[in-house]
Short mmCIF file of C-alpha atoms in Angstrom, two decimals:
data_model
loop_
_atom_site.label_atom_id
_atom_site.label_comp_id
_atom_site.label_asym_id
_atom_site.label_seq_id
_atom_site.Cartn_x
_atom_site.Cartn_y
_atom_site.Cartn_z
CA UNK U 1 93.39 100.35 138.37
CA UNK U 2 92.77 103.28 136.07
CA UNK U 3 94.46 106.53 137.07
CA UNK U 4 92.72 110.00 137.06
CA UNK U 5 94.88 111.23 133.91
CA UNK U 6 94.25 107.95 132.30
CA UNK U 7 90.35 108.22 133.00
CA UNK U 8 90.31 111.86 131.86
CA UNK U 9 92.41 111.72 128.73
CA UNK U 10 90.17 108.73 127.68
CA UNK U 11 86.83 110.74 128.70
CA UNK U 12 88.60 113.16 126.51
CA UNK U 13 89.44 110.28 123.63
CA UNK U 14 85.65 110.07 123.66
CA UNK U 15 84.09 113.11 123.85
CA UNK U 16 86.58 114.77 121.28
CA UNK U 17 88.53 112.65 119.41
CA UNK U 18 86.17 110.22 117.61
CA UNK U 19 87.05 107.36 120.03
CA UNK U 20 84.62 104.32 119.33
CA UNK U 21 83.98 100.89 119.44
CA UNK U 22 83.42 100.54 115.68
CA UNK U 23 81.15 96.93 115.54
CA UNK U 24 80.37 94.44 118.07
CA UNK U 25 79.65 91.46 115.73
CA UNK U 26 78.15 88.03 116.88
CA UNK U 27 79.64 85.17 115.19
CA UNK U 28 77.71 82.43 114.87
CA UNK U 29 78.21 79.04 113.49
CA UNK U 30 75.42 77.71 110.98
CA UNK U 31 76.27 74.12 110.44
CA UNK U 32 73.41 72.55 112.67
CA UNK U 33 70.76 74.75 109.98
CA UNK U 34 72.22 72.84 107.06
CA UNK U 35 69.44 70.98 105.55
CA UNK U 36 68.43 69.32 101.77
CA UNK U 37 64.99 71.12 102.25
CA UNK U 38 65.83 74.87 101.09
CA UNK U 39 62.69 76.06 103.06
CA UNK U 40 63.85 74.54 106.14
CA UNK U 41 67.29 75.50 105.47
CA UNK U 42 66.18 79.16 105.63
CA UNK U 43 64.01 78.64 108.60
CA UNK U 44 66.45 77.09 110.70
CA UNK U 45 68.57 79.98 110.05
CA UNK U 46 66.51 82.84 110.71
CA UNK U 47 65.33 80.56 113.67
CA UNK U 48 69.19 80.40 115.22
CA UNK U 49 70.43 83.72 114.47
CA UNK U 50 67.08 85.59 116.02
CA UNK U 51 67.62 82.98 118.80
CA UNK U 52 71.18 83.80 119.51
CA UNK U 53 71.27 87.21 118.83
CA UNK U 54 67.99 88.09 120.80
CA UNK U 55 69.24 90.45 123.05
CA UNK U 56 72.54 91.43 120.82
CA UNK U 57 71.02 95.41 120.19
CA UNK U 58 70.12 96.04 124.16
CA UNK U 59 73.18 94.70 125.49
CA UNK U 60 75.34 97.19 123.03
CA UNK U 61 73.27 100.11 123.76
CA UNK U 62 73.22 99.32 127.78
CA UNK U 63 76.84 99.44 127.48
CA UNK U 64 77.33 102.59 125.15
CA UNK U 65 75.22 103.93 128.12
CA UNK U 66 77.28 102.87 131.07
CA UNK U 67 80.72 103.02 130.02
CA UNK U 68 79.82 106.47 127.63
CA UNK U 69 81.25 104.58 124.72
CA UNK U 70 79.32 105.14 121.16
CA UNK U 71 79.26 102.01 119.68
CA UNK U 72 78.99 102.41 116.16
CA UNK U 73 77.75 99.31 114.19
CA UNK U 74 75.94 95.95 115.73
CA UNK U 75 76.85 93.15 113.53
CA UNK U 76 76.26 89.29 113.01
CA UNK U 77 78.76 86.85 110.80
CA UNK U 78 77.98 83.59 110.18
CA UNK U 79 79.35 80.31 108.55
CA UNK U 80 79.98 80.87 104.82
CA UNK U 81 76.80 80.24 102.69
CA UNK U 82 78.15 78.21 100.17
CA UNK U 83 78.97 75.51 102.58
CA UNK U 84 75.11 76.00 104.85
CA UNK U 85 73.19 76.23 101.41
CA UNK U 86 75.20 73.47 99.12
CA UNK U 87 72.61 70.41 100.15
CA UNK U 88 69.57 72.23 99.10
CA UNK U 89 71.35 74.81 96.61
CA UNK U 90 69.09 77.69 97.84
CA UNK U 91 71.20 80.39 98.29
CA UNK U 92 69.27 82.95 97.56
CA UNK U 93 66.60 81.76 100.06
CA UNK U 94 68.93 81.98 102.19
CA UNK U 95 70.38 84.95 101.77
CA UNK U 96 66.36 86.45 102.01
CA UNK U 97 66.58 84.82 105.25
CA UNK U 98 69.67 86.09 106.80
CA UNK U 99 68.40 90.05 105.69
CA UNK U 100 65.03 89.19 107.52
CA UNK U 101 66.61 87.99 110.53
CA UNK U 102 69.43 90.85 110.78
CA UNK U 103 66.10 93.36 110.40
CA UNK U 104 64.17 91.47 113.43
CA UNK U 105 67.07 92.30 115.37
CA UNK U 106 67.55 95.41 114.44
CA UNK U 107 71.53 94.94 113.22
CA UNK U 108 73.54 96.93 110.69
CA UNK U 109 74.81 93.97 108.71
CA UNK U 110 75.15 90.46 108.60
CA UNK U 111 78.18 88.46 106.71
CA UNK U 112 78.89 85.68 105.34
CA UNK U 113 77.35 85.17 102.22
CA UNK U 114 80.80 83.65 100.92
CA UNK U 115 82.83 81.63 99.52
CA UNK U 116 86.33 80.03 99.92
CA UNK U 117 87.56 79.22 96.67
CA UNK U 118 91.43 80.00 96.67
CA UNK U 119 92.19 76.87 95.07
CA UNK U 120 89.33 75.34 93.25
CA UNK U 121 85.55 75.77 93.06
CA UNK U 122 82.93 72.69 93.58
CA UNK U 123 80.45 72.46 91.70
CA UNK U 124 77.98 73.84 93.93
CA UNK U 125 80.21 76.79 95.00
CA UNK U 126 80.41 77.91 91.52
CA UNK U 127 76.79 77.86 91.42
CA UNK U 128 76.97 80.05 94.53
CA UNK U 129 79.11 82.46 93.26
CA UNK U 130 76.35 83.15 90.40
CA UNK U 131 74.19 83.41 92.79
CA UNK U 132 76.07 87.01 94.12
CA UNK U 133 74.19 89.44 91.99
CA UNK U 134 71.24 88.62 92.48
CA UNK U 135 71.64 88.39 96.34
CA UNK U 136 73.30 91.26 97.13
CA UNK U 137 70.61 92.81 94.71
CA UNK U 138 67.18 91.76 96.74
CA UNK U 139 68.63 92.32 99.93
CA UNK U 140 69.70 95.24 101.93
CA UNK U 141 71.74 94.45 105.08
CA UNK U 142 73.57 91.01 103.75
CA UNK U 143 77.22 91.22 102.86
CA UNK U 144 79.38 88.67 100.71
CA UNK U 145 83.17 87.75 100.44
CA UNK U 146 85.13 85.52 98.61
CA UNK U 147 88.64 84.12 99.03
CA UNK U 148 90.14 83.84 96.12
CA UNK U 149 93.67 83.10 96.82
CA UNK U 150 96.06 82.38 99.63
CA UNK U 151 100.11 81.90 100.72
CA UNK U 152 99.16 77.84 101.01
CA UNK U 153 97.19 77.76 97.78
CA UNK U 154 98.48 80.58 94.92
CA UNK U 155 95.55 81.83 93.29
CA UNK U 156 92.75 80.73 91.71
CA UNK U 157 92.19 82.34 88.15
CA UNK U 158 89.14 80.98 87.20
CA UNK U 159 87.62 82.70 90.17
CA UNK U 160 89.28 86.19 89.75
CA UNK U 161 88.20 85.79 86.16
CA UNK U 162 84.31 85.19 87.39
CA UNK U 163 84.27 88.17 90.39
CA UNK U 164 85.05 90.55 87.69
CA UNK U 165 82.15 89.48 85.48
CA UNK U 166 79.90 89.43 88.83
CA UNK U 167 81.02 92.75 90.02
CA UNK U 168 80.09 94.40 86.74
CA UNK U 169 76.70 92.91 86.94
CA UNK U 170 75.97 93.67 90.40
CA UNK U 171 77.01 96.97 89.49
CA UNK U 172 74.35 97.16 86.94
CA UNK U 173 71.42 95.43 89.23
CA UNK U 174 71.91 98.48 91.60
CA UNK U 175 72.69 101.00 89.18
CA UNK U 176 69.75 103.67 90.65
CA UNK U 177 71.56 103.30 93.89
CA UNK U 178 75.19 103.98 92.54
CA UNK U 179 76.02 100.15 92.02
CA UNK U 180 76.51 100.10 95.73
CA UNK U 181 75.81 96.65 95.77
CA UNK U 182 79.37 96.09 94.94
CA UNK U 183 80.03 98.14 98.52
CA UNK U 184 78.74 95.02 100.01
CA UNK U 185 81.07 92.66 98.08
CA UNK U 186 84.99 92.00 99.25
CA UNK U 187 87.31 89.50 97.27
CA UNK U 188 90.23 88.42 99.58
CA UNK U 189 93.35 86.56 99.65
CA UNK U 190 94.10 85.16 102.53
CA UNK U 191 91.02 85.83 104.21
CA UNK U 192 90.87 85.32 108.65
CA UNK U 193 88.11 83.44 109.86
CA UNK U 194 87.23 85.85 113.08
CA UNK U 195 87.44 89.47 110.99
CA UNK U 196 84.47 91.49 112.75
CA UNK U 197 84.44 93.82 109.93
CA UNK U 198 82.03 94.20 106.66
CA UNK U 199 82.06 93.44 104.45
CA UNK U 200 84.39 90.74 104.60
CA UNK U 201 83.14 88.97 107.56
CA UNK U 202 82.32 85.38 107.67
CA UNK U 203 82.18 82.75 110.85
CA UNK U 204 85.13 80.22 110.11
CA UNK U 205 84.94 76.65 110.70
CA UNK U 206 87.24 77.08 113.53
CA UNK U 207 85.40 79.62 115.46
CA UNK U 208 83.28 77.06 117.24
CA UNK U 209 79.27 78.02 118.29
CA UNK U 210 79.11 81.32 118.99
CA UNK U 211 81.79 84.02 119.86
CA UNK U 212 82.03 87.71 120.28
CA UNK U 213 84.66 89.89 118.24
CA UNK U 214 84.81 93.52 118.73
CA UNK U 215 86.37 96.39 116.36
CA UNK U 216 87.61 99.13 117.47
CA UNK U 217 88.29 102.44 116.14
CA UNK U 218 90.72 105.77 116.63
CA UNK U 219 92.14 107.28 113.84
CA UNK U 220 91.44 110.78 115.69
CA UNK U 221 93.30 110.36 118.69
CA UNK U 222 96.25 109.26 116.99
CA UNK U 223 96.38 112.14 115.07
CA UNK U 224 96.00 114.26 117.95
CA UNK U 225 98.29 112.69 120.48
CA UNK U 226 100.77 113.27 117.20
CA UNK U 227 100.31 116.94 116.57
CA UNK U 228 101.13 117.43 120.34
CA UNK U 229 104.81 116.64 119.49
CA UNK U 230 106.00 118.29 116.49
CA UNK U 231 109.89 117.55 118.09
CA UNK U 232 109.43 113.98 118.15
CA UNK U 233 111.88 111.93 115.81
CA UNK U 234 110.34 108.79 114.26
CA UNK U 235 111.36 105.91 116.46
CA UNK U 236 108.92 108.33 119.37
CA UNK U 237 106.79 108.75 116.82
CA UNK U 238 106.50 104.57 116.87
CA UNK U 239 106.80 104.37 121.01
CA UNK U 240 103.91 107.25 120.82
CA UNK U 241 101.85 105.57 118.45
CA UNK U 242 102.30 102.15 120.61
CA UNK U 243 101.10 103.60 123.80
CA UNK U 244 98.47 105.41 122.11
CA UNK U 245 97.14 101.87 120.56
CA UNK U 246 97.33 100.23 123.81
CA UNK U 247 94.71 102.38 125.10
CA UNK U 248 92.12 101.93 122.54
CA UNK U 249 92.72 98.25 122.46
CA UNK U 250 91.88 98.34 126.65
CA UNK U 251 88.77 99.71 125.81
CA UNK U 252 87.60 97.51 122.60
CA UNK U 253 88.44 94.49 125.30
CA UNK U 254 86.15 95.57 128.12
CA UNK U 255 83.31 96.03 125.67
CA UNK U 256 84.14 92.90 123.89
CA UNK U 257 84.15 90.81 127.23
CA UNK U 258 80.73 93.00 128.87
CA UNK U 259 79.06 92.10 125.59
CA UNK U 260 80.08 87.98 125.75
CA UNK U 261 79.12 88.11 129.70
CA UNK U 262 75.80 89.91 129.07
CA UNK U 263 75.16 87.56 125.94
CA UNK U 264 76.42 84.25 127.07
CA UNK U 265 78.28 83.77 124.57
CA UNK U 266 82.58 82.81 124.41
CA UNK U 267 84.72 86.64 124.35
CA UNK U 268 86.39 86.17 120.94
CA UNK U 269 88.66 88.76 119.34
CA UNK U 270 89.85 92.34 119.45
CA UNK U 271 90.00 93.76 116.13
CA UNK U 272 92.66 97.11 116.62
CA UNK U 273 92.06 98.42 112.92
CA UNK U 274 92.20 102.37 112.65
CA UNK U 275 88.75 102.67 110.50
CA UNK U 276 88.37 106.20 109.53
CA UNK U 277 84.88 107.84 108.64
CA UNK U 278 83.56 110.74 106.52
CA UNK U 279 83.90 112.97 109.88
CA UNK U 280 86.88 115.26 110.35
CA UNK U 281 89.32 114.25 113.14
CA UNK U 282 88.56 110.71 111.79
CA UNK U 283 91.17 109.85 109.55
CA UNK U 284 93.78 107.98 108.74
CA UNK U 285 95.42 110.24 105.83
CA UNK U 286 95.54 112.51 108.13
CA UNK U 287 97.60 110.63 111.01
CA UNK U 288 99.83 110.15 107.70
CA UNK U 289 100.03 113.56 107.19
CA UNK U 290 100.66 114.38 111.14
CA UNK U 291 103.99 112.13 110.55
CA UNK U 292 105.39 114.39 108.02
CA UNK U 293 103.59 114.42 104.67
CA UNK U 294 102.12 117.37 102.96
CA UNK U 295 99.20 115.18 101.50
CA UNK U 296 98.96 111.08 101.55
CA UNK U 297 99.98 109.91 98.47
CA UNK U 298 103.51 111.53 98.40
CA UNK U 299 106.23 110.11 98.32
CA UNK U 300 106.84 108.37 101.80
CA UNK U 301 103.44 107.56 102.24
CA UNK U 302 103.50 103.85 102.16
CA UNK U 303 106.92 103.77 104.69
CA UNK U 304 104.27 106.28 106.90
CA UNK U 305 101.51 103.61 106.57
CA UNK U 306 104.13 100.82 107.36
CA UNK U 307 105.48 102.35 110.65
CA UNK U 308 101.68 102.94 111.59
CA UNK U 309 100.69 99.86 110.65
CA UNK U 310 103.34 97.93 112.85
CA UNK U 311 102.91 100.34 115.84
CA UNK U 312 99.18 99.48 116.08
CA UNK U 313 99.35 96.44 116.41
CA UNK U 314 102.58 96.43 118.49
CA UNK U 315 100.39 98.66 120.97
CA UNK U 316 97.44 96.72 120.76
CA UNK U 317 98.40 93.20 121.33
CA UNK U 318 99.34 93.64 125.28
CA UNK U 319 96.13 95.25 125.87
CA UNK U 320 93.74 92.14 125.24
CA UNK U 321 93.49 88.91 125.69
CA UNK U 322 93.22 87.56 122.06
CA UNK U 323 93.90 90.04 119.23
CA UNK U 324 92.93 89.05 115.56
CA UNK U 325 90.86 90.10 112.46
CA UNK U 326 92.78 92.25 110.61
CA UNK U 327 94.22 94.94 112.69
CA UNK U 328 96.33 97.57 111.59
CA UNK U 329 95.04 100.63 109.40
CA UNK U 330 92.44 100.49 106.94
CA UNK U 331 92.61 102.75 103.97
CA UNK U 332 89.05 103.16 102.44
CA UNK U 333 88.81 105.95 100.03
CA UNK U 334 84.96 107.10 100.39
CA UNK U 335 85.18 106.46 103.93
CA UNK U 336 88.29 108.79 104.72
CA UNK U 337 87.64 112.47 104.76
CA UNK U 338 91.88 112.73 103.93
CA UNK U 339 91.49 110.15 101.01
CA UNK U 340 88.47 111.82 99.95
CA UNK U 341 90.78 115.05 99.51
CA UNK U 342 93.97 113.79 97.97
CA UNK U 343 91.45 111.59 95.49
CA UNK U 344 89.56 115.01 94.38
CA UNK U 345 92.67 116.36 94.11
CA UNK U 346 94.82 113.50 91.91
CA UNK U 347 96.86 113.46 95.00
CA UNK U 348 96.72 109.73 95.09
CA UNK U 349 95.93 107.26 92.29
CA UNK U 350 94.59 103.75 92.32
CA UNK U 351 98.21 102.47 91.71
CA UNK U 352 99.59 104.21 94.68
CA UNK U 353 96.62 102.78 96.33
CA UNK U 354 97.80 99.25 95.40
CA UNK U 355 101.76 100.21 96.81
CA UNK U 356 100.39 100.91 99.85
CA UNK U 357 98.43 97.84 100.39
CA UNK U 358 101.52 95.93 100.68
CA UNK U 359 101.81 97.28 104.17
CA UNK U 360 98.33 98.71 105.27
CA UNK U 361 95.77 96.17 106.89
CA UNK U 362 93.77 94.95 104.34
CA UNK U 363 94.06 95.99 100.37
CA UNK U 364 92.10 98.63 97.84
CA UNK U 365 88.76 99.70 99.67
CA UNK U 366 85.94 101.63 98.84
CA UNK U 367 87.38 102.75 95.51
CA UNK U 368 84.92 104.16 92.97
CA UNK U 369 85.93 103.56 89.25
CA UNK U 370 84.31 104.25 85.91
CA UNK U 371 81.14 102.42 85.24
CA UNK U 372 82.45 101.25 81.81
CA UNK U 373 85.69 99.70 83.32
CA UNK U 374 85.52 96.23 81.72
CA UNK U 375 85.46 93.12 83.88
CA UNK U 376 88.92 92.00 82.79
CA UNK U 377 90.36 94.72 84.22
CA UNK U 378 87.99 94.50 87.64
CA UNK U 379 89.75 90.78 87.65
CA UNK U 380 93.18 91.91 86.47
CA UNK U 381 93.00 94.17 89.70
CA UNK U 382 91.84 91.59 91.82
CA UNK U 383 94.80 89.61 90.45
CA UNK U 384 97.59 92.28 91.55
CA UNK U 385 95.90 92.50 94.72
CA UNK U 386 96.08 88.57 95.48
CA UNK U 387 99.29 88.50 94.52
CA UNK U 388 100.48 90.74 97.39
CA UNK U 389 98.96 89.20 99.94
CA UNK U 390 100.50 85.62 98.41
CA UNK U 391 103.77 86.80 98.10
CA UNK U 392 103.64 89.00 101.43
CA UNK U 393 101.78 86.17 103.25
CA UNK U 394 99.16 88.93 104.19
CA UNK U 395 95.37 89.86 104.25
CA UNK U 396 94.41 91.65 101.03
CA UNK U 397 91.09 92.51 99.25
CA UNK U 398 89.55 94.39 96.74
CA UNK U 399 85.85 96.41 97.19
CA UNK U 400 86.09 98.45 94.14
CA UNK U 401 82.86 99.94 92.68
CA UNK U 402 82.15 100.39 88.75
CA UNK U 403 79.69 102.84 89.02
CA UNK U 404 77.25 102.92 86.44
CA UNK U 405 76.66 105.99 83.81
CA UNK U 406 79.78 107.77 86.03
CA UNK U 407 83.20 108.67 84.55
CA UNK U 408 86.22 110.30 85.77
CA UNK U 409 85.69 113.38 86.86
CA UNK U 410 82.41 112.53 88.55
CA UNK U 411 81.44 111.82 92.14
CA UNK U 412 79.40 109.50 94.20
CA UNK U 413 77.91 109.85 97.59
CA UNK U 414 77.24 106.64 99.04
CA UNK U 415 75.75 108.21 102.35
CA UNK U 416 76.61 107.74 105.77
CA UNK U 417 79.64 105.79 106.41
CA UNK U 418 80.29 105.04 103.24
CA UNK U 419 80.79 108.25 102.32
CA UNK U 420 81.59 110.49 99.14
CA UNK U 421 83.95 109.25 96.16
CA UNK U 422 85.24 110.76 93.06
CA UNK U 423 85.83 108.48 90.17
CA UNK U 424 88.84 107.50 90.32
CA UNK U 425 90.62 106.51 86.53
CA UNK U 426 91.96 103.08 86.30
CA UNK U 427 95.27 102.13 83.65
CA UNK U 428 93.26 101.44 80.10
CA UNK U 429 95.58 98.25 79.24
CA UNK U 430 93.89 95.25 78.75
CA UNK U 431 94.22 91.78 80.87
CA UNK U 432 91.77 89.67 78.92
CA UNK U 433 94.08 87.74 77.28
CA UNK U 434 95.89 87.08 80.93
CA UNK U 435 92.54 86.48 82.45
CA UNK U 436 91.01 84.19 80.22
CA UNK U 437 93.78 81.95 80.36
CA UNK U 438 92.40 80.66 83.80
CA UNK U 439 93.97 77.78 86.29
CA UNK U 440 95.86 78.48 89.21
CA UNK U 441 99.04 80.61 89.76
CA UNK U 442 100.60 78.36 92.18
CA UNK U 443 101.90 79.30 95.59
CA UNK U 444 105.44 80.77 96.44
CA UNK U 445 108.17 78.97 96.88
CA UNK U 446 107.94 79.99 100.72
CA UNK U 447 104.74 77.87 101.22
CA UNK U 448 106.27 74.75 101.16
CA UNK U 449 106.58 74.52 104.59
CA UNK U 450 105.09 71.50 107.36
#
């Protein structure tokens, strides 16, 4: 039983603190469309997700409407590509197919054009990796990720080398649109099958049929219930930020279980991550801030991020029944009013960015860069970034964006969520030579373990 404090402070979590259920996503498996006819391929997959997902849209918004809860984005994963399209090698009809279907149904985005290459790439997969441009080109609503690397595996070279080359020429394919085709492109290490976010979602082989996983969002009202105590020393700061995360989490798990009742389909996951927005009072550099910082990006920023980090998801795992994705704190640039800010500013760099990943959720996000940044040094970032999450046995990605004809000193607005970015400048050294060496950088020591 709710309380009447509890009920108002959460009406007032809602109304005024940017409270939201970020993305209910349907995950869905694909394997039963696979098929060595690319036509049928394609129609078996628009057939199953349009199917499943039927009613996905009206169930959301008749909960937004009864429980008052906005829910942000409606989203469908599915089972990477590579793997549905290998027996016809029609990716790209497929990928046509998967934007159709996510239209019909009116949803946001649809994942899972991707690829799990951390420690070598068939021959087909690295046909479907060339296959990325042009994809994420034609379409509009179709996401991609790859998983280069992992704690088990080390990380695969040849595969950083090749997302650098394909980033830079998906950058140029949507070049009148700010190369934000490369928004809709994340390269992981140690990617999680049952991540509810884009662009990085994809349906894992152990997800089963069909599941539910919900996301859910409150940068704001931990900023807010921080600012109310100004006395607190850090370890309340922690217990504050704990309770706080408890309560979202409640409410991501009644939407997330409403949603699999109304659908029929198996409750999966409750993604805690605090995703900020454009909007102010939705922020994460600000909670930073809150803690003690006079801008994120100073020194103590990545100890702030690491105590938030841990206190999220210390909240947020009594409050559902199965907590997974990624959950923690996400630290897009164009999509955080604060990072927005300290980036216009030179308050925070790209390398600071990459300290803080070592603790944050997920890795360097949303980061505009200069459209002539070479593709070695688009890989040699993805490289750093993998290595993190090897060492740290942790989630990381990259989602930069090269964006054509800008330099430093220019801006992008990618609209809506996405948000505004400066250009960001990136260290001039060159990894070619590094790069081009290719292989595998095998896995730490610590993942010898059975």
């Amino acid at each position: 039983m709710f309380t009447e404090n509890e009920i108002i402070e959460t009406i007032d979590m809602l109304d005024n603190r940017h409270l939201d259920v970020r993305t209910v996503t349907a995950a869905l498996s694909l394997l039963d469309c696979i098929d060595s006819s690319g036509k049928r391929c394609a129609e078996r997959v628009y057939d199953k997700i349009t199917r499943v997902c039927e009613k996905l849209v009206p169930v959301c918004d008749m909960l937004s409407a009864r429980y008052g809860v906005k829910i942000v984005n409606k989203r469908i994963s599915v089972t990477p590509v590579s793997i549905i399209g290998s027996a016809s090698g029609d990716f790209i009809g497929i990928a046509k197919a998967l934007d159709r279907a996510g239209k019909a149904l009116g949803v946001d985005f649809v994942g899972g054009y991707s690829a799990l290459v951390q420690k070598k790439a068939t021959d087909k997969e690295s046909l479907f990796l060339d296959t990325i441009p042009e994809a994420l080109s034609v379409t509009d609503i179709v996401c991609s990720s790859v998983n280069v690397a992992s704690s088990k595996s080390g990380i695969n070279l040849d595969a950083v080398g090749k997302l650098g080359t394909i980033i830079k020429d998906l950058a140029y394919r949507t070049r009148n649109n700010n190369s934000f085709g490369c928004g809709k492109l994340v390269v992981f290490c140690n990617a999680v099958d049952d991540n509810p976010f884009m662009a990085g979602a994809f349906t894992g082989l152990s997800e089963g049929e069909s599941t539910i996983n919900v996301g859910v969002s409150g940068p704001g009202v931990v900023e807010y219930e921080i600012k109310k105590h100004p006395d607190y020393d850090i370890t309340q700061i922690c217990e504050l930020i704990k309770r706080t995360a408890f309560k979202i989490t409640r409410l991501g798990s009644l939407i997330g279980n409403e949603a699999a009742k109304a659908l029929s389909l198996t409750p999966g996951i409750v993604d805690l991550s605090l995703a900020p927005t454009p909007a102010i009072g939705d922020s994460v550099a600000r909670i930073l801030e809150s803690i003690g910082l006079s801008s994120v990006g100073s020194c103590g920023t990545t100890a702030c991020l690491a105590l938030l980090n841990d206190a999220v998801k210390k909240g947020g795992v009594m409050a559902a029944d199965k907590v997974g994705g990624l959950s923690g704190a996400f630290i897009p640039v164009s999509e955080d009013a604060g990072m927005i800010e300290a980036a216009r500013g030179g308050k925070i760099t790209v390398e600071k960015l990459e300290a803080m990943t070592a603790v944050c959720s997920v890795g360097l996000d949303m980061i505009a860069i200069p459209g002539d940044t070479s593709a070695a040094v688009i890989s040699g970032i993805i490289a750093d970034e993998c290595a993190i999450g090897m060492i740290n046995n942790k989630t990381t990605a990259v989602r930069v964006i090269p964006v054509y004809g800008k330099a430093v000193g220019d801006e992008v607005d990618f609209g809506g969520l996405f948000g505004t970015a400066p250009i960001m400048p990136v260290n001039a050294g060159d990894p070619a030579a590094f790069i081009s060496r290719g292989g595998v950088i095998p896995p730490p020591v610590h993942s010898y373990k059975n």
